[in-house]
Coordinates of C-alpha atoms and ligand atoms in Angstrom, one line a residue:
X1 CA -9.1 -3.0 14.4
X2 CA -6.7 -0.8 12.2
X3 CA -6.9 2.9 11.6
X4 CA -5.9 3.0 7.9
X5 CA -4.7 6.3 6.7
X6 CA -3.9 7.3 3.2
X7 CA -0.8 9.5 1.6
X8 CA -1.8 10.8 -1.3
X9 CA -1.5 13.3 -4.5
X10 CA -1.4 12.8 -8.0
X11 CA 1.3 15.5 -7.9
X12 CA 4.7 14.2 -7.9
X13 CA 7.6 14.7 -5.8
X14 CA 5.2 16.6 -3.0
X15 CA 6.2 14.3 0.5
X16 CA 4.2 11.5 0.0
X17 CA 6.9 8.3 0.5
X18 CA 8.5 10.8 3.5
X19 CA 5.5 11.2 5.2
X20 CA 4.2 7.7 5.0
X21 CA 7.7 6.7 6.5
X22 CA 7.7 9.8 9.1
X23 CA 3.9 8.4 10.1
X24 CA 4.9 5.0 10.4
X25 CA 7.6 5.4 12.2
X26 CA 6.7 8.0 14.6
X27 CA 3.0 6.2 15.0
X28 CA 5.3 2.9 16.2
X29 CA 7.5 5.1 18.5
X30 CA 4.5 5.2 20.4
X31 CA 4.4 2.0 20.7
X32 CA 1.3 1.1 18.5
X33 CA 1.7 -1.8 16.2
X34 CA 1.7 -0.4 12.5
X35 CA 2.2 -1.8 9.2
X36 CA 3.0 0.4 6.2
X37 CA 2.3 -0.5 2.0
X38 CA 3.6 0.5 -0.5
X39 CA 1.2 0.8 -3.3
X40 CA 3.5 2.8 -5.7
X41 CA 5.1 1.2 -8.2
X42 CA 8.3 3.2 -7.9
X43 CA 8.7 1.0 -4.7
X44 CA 10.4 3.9 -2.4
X45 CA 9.3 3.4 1.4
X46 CA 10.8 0.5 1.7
X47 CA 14.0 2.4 1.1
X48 CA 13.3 5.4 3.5
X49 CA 11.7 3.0 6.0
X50 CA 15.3 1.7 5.9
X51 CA 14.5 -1.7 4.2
X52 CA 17.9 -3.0 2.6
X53 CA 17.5 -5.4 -0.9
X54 CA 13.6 -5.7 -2.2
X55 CA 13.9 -9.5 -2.2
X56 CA 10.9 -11.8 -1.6
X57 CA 7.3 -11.7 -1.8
X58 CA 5.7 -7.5 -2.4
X59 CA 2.4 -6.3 -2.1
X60 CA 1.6 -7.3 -5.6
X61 CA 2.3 -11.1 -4.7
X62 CA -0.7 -10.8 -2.2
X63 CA -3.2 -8.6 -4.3
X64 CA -3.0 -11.5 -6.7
X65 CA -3.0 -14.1 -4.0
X66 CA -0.1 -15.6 -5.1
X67 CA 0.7 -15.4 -1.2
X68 CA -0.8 -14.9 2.0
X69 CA -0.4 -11.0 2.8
X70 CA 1.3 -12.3 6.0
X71 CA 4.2 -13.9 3.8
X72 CA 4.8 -10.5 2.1
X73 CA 5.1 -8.5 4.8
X74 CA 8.8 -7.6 6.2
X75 CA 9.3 -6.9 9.6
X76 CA 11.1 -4.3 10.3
X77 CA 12.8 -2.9 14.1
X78 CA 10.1 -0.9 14.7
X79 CA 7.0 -1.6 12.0
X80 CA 5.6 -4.3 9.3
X81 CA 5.9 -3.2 5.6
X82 CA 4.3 -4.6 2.4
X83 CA 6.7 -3.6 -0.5
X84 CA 6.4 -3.0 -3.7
X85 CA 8.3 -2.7 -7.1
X86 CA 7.9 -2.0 -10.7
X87 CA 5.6 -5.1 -11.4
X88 CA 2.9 -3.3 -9.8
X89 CA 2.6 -0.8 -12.6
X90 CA 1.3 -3.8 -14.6
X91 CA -0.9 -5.2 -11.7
X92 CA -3.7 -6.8 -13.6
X93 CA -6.3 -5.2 -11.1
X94 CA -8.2 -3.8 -14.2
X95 CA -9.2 -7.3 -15.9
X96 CA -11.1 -7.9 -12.8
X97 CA -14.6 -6.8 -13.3
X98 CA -16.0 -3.6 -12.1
X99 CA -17.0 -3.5 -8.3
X100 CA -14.3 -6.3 -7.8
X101 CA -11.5 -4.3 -8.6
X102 CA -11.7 -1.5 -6.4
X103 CA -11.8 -3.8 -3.3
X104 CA -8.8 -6.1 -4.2
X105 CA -6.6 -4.2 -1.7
X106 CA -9.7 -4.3 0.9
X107 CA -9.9 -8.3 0.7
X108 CA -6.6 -9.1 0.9
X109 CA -6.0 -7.0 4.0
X110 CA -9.4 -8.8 6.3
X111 CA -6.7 -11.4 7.4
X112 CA -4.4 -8.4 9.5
X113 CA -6.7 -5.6 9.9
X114 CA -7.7 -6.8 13.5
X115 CA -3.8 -6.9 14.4
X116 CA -2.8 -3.6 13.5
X117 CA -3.3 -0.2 15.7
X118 CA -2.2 1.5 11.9
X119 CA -1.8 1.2 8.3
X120 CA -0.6 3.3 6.1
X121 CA -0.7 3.6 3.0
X122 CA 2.1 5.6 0.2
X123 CA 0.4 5.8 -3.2
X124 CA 1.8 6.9 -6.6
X125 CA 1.6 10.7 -8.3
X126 CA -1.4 9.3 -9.8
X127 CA -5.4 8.5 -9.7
X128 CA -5.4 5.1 -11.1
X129 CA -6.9 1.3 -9.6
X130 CA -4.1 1.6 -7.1
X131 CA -5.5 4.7 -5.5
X132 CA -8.7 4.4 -5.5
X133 CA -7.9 0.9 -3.6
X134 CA -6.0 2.8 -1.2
X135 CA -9.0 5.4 -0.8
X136 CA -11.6 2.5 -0.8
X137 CA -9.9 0.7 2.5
X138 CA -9.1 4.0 4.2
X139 CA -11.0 6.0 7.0
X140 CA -8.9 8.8 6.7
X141 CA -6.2 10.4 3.8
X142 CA -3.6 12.8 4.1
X143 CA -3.1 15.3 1.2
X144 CA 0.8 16.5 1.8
X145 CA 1.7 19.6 -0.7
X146 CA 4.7 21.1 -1.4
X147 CA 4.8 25.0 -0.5
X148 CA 4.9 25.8 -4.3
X149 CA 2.2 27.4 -6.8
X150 CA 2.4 24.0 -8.8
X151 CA 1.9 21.7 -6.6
X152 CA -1.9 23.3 -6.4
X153 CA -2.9 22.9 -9.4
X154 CA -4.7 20.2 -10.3
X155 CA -6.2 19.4 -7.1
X156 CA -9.4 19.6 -8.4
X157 CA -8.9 16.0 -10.2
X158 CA -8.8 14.5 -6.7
X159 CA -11.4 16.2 -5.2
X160 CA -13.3 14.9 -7.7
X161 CA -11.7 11.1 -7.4
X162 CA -12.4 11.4 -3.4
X163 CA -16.5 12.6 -3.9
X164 CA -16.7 9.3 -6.4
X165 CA -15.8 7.3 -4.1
X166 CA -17.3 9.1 -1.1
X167 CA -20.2 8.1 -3.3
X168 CA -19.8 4.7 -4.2
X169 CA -17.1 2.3 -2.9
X170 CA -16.5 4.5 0.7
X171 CA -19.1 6.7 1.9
X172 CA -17.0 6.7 5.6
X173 CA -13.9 8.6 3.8
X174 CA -12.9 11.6 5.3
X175 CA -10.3 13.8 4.2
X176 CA -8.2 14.6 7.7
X177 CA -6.4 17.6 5.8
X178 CA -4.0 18.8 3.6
X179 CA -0.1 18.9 4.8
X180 CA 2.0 22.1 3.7
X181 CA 5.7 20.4 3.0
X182 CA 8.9 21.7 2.3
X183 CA 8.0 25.0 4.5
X184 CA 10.0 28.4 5.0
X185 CA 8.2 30.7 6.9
X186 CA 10.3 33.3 5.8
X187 CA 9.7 33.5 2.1
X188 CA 6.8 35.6 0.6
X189 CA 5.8 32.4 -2.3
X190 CA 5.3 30.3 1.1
X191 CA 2.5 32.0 2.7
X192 CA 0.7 32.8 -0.7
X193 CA 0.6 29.1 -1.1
X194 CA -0.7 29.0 2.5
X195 CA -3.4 31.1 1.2
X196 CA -4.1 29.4 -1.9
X197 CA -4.2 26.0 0.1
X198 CA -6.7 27.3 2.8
X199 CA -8.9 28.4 -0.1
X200 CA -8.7 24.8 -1.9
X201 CA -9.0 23.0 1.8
X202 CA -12.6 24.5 1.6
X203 CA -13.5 23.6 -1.4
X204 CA -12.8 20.1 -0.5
X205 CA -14.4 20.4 3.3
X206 CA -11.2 19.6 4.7
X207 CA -9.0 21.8 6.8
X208 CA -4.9 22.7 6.4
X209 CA -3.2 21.2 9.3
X210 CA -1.6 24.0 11.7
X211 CA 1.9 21.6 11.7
X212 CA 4.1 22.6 8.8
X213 CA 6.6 20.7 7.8
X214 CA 9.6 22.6 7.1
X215 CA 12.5 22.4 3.8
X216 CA 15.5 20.2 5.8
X217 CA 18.4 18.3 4.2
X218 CA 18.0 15.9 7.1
X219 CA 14.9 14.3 5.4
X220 CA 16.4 14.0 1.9
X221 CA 19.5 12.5 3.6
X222 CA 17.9 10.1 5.8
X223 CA 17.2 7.4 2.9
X224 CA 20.4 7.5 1.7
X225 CA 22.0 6.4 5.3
X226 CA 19.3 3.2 5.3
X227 CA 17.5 5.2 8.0
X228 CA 14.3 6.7 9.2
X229 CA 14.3 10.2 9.6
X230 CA 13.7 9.8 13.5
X231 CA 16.8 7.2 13.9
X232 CA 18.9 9.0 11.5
X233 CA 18.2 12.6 13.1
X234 CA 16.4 12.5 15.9
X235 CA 17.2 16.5 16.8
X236 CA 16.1 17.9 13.6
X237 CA 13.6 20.4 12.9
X238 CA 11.9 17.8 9.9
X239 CA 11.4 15.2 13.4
X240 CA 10.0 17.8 15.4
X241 CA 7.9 19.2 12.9
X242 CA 6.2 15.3 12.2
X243 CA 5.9 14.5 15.9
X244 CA 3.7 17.4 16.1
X245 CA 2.1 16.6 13.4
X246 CA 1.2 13.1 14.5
X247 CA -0.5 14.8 17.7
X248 CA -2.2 16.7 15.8
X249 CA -3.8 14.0 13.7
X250 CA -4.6 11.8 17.2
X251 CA -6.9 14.9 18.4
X252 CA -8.7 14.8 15.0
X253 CA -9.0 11.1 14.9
X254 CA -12.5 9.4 16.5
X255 CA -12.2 5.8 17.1
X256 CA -16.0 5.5 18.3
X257 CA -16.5 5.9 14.2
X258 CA -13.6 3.9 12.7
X259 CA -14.5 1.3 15.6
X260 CA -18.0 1.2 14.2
X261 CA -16.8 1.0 10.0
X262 CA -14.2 -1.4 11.2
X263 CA -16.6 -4.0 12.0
X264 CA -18.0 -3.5 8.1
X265 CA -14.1 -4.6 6.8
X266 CA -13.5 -7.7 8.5
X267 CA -17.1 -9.1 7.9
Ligands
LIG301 N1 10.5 18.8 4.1 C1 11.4 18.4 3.2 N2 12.6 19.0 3.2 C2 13.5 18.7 2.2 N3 13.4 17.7 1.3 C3 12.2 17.0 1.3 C4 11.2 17.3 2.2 N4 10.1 16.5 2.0 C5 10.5 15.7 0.9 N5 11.8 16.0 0.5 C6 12.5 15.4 -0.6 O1 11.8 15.7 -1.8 C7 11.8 14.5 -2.7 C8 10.4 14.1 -2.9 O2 9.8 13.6 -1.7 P1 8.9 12.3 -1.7 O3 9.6 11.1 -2.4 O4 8.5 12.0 -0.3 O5 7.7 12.8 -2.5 P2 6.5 11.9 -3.2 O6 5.3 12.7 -3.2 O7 6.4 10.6 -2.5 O8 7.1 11.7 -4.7 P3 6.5 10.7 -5.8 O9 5.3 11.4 -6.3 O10 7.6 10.6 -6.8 O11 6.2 9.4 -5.1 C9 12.7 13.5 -1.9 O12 14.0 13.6 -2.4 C10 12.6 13.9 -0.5 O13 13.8 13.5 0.2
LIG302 MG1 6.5 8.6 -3.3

């Protein structure tokens, strides 16, 4: 039974494609098998996952059944990937009727779920159908923020999207934390954010992860070498900073309860 974990903020440009890829990645390092999606429309983890050409089946094929999700997905040296690509922005999820539509991600992954350890999931800078898919499947989600003042505001928009579906679609939802990115210890603006992100992980019962992940031009370089971040620089601060990270998240994660919620997906 998977652990499905999801990236997200309707805030743009905040880390959410190069923390998927840094999860996946590191997560299969460990030797756990893991499948990443893509459910952004902007179709970038395939790219910093390493993926060359977007040919063949994507994520969207699958929602709509026009595949098997096991004929989208791309293997990859060291994890599984669902793609996707600017179709999705049109992807006909909202003509389905209302208590369908939310679960269209949920049915069409029953058929893996028991064969992955993970799944994660990169969504767009929005709250839309797509997201709210992501949140319905997931046991856990991963707020990353970049260590600016606007990348705060408007967080209240998504607490308010998580307690909907805490209250309808997935009452096991738990938000594991929000994820400070782009981080320089040294700059006054960086730990005022810290505070301001401490006060806002309260108001949404979650917690700010001690593991920062700090500003390094290894992470915006990776991508454009076809790499991971931990192929492409395995020494760098950005690396050491998301392996820690990833042990971090293992303390906080309790299979007893995703064990039991599991059983609810793939009936
Ligand atoms: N810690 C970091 N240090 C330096 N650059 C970073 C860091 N994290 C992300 N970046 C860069 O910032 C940009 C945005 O990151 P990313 O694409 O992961 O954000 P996103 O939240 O997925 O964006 P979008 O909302 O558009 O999907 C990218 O160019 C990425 O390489
Ligand atoms: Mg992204």
């Amino acid at each position: 039974m998977s652990i499905i974990i999801t990236v997200s903020n309707q805030k743009g440009g905040v880390g959410k494609t190069t923390t998927s890829a840094a999860m996946c990645a590191g997560i299969a390092r460990r030797g756990a098998k893991v499948l990443g999606i893509d459910l952004d429309p902007q179709g970038n983890l395939g790219f910093c996952m390493g993926l060359e050409g977007n040919a063949g089946p994507t994520v969207l094929d699958a929602l709509n059944k026009r595949v098997r999700v096991q004929q989208a997905i791309r293997r990859l040296e060291l994890c599984d990937i669902l793609t996707s690509d600017i179709t999705l922005s049109s992807s006909g999820l909202e003509r389905l009727e209302p208590g369908k539509r939310e679960f269209a991600l949920r049915d069409m992954l029953r058929p893996v779920v028991d064969y992955y350890d993970y799944i994660i999931i990169d969504t767009p800078p929005a709250l839309n159908l797509l997201t709210i898919n992501a949140y319905t499947v997931s046991h856990f989600l991963i707020i990353p923020m970049a260590a600016d003042i606007l990348s705060l505001v408007g967080l209240s928009q998504l607490r308010e999207t998580i307690d909907s579906v805490q209250h309808s679609v997935n009452k096991h939802l738990r938000v594991l934390g929000i994820l400070v990115n782009k981080y320089n210890k040294r700059t006054a603006l960086c730990r005022d954010v810290l505070e301001m992100a401490e006060q806002l992980a309260n108001q949404i019962n979650t917690k700010v992860f001690v593991t920062k992940i700090r500003n390094g031009v290894s992470i915006a370089e990776a991508p454009a070498h076809g790499r991971d971040i931990f192929s492409y620089a395995p020494k760098s601060g950005a690396v050491q900073d998301y392996l820690e990270f990833i042990n971090e998240i293992s303390d906080d994660i309790h299979l007893s309860e995703v064990m039991q919620y599991g059983t609810e997906i793939s009936h």
